[in-house]
Coordinates of C-alpha atoms in Angstrom, one line a residue:
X8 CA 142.8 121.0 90.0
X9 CA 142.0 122.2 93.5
X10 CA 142.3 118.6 94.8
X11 CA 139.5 117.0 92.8
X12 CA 139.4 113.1 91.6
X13 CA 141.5 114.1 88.5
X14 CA 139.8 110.3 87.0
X15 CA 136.3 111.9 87.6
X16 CA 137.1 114.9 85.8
X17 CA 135.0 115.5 82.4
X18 CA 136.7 115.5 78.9
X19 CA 133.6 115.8 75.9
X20 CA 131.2 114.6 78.3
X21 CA 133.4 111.4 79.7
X22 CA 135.6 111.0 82.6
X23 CA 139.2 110.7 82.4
X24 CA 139.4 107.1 83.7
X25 CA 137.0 106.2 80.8
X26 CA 139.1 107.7 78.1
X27 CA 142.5 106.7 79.1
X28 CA 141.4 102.8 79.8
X29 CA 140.2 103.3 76.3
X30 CA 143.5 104.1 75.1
X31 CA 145.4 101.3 77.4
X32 CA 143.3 98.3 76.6
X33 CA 144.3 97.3 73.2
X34 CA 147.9 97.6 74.6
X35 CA 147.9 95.7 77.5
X36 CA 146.2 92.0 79.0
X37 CA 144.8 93.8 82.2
X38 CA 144.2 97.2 83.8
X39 CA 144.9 97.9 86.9
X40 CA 145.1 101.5 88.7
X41 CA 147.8 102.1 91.2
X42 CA 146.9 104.7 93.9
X43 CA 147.0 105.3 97.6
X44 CA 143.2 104.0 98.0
X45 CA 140.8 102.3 95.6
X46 CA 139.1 105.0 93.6
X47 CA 135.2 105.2 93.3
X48 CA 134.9 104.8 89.8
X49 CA 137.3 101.5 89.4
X50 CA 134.4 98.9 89.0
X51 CA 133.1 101.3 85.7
X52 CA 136.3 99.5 84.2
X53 CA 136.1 96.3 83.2
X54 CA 138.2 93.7 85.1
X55 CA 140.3 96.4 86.4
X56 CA 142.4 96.1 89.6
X57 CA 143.0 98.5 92.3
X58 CA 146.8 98.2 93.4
X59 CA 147.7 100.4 96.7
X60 CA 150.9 102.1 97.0
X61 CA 153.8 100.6 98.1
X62 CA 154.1 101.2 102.0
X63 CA 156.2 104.1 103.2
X64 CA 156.5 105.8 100.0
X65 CA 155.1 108.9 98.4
X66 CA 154.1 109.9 95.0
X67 CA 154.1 108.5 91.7
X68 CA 157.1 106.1 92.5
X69 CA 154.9 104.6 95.4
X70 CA 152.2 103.8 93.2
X71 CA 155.2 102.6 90.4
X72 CA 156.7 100.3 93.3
X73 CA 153.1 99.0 94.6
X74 CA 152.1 97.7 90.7
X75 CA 155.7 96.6 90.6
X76 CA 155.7 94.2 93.7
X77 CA 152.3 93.5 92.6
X78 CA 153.0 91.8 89.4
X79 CA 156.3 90.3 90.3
X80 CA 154.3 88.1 93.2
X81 CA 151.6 87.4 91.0
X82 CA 153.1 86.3 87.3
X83 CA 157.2 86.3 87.8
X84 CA 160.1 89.0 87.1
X85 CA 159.7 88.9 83.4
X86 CA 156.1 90.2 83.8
X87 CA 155.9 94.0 81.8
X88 CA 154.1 96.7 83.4
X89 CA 153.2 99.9 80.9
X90 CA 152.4 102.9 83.3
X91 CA 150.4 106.2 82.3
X92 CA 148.8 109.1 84.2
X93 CA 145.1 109.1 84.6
X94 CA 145.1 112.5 83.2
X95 CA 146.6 112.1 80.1
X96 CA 144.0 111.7 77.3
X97 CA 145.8 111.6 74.5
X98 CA 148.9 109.2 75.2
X99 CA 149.8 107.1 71.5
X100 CA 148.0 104.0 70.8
X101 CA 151.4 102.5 70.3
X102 CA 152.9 103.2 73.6
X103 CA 153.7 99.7 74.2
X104 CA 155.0 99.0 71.3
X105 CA 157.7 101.6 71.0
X106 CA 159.0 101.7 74.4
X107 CA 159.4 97.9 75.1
X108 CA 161.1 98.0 71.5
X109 CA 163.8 100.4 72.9
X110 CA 163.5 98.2 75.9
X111 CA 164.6 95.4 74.6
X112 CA 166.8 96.9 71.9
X113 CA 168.9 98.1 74.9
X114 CA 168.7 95.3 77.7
X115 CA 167.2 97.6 80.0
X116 CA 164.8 96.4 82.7
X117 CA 162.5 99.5 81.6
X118 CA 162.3 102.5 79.5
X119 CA 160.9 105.7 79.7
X120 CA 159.1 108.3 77.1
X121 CA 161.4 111.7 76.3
X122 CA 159.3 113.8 74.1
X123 CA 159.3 117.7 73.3
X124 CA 162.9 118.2 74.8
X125 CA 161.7 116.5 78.6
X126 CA 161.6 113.5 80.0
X127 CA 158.1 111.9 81.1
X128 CA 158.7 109.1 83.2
X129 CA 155.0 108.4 84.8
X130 CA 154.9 107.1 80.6
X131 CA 157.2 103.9 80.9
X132 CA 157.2 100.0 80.6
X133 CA 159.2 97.9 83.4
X134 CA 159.7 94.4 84.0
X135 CA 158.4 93.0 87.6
X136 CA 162.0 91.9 88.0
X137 CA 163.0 95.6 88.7
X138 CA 161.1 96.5 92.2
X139 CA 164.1 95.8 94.2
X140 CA 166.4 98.5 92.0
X141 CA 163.2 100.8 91.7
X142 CA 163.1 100.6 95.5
X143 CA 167.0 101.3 96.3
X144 CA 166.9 104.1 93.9
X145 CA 163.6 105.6 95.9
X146 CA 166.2 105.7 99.2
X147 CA 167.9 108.5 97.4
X148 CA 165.5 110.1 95.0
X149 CA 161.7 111.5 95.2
X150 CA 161.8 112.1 91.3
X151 CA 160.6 109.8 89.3
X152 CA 162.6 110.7 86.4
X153 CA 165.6 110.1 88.4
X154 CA 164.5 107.2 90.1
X155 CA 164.0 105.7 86.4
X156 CA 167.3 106.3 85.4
X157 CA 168.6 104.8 88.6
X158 CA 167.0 101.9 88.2
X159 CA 168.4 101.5 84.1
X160 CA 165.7 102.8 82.8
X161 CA 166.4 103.6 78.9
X162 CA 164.7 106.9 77.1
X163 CA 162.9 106.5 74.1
X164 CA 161.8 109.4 71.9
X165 CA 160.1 107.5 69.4
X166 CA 156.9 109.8 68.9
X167 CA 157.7 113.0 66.3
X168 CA 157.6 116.3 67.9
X169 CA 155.6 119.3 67.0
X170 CA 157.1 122.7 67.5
X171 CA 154.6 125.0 70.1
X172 CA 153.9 127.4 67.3
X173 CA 152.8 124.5 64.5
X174 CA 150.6 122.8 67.1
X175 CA 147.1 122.5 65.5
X176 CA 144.0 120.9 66.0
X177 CA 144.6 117.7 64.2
X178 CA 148.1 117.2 66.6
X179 CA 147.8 117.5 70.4
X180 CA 150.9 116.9 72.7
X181 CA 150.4 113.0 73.3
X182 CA 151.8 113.1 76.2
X183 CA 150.2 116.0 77.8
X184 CA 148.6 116.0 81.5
X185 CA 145.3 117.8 82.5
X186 CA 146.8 119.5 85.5
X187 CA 145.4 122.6 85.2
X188 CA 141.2 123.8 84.9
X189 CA 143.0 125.1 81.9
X190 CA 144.5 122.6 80.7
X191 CA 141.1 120.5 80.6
X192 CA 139.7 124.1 78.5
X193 CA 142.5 123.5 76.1
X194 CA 141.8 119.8 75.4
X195 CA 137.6 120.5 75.4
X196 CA 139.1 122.9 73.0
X197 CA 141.1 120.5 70.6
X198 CA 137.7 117.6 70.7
X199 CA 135.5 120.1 69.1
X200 CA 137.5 121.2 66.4
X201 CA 138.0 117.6 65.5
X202 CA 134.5 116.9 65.5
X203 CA 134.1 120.0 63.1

């Protein structure tokens, strides 16, 4: 996205940030956005935090281990954390739900979302309690996905998938990110056939 604020970036005439606290909120007590410095747009959220990136560390794990020391000092080690991109407009409004289910159905300090044949780690819920293993398993690992499974995450593919060629309108990949100018075309694409 040529280095732009992918938060900023438009989606039907609202930015990112907007559209994805809209989809957290009903899901979680607080929002909070985890990133190497405090974006400009973070007091257009209500009561949201800005958490920086844990020290020393790079990527989407630093900002995972930042929130994760974060909430462990300030409510305990049982404390859950749900994580999502900024850029991902159209993640399930039962995110929560279905991966702290498999959570808990498998003792698992976390779990991760595996949808469409990949894993998509950046989509996961993780007790506090689990910084210290998140942060061993970053000694070894720079992916995330690996760094999850390290650290006992479980996978949950709870959301149906949609094979490529029966995608339509009324069923966009939840899980997608806007990485691409053309992936924001796409998903301006999808918003006005629903509103036809």
């Amino acid at each position: 996205m040529g280095g732009v604020d992918k938060g900023a970036v438009l989606l039907g005439g609202r930015p990112l940030h907007a559209i994805v606290a809209e989809r957290l909120a009903p899901q979680a007590k607080a929002l909070a956005v985890a990133a190497a410095t405090a974006p400009g747009w973070l007091g257009a959220i209500p009561g949201a935090y800005w958490i920086g990136d844990a020290v020393g560390a790079k990527g989407p794990a630093a900002g995972l281990l930042g929130a994760l020391h974060w909430l462990e000092s300030g409510q305990g080690p049982d404390a859950l954390l749900l994580t999502s991109p900024i850029d991902a407009p159209f993640l399930p409004p039962d995110l929560f739900e279905k991966l702290d289910a498999a959570r808990r159905q498998a003792g698992a300090p976390a779990a991760i979302v595996r949808h469409a044949g990949g894993l998509h780690p950046v989509f996961g819920v993780w007790r506090a309690g689990c910084a210290a293993t998140v942060g061993r398993a970053m000694a070894d690992e720079r992916a995330l996905h690996r760094i999850a499974l390290k650290a006992g995450a479980v996978e949950c593919a709870a959301w149906p998938e949609s094979r490529p060629e029966s995608r339509n309108a009324a069923s966009p990949d939840p899980f997608a990110n806007l990485n691409l100018p053309q992936d924001v075309a796409a998903a301006e694409t999808f918003l006005q056939s629903k509103r036809s």
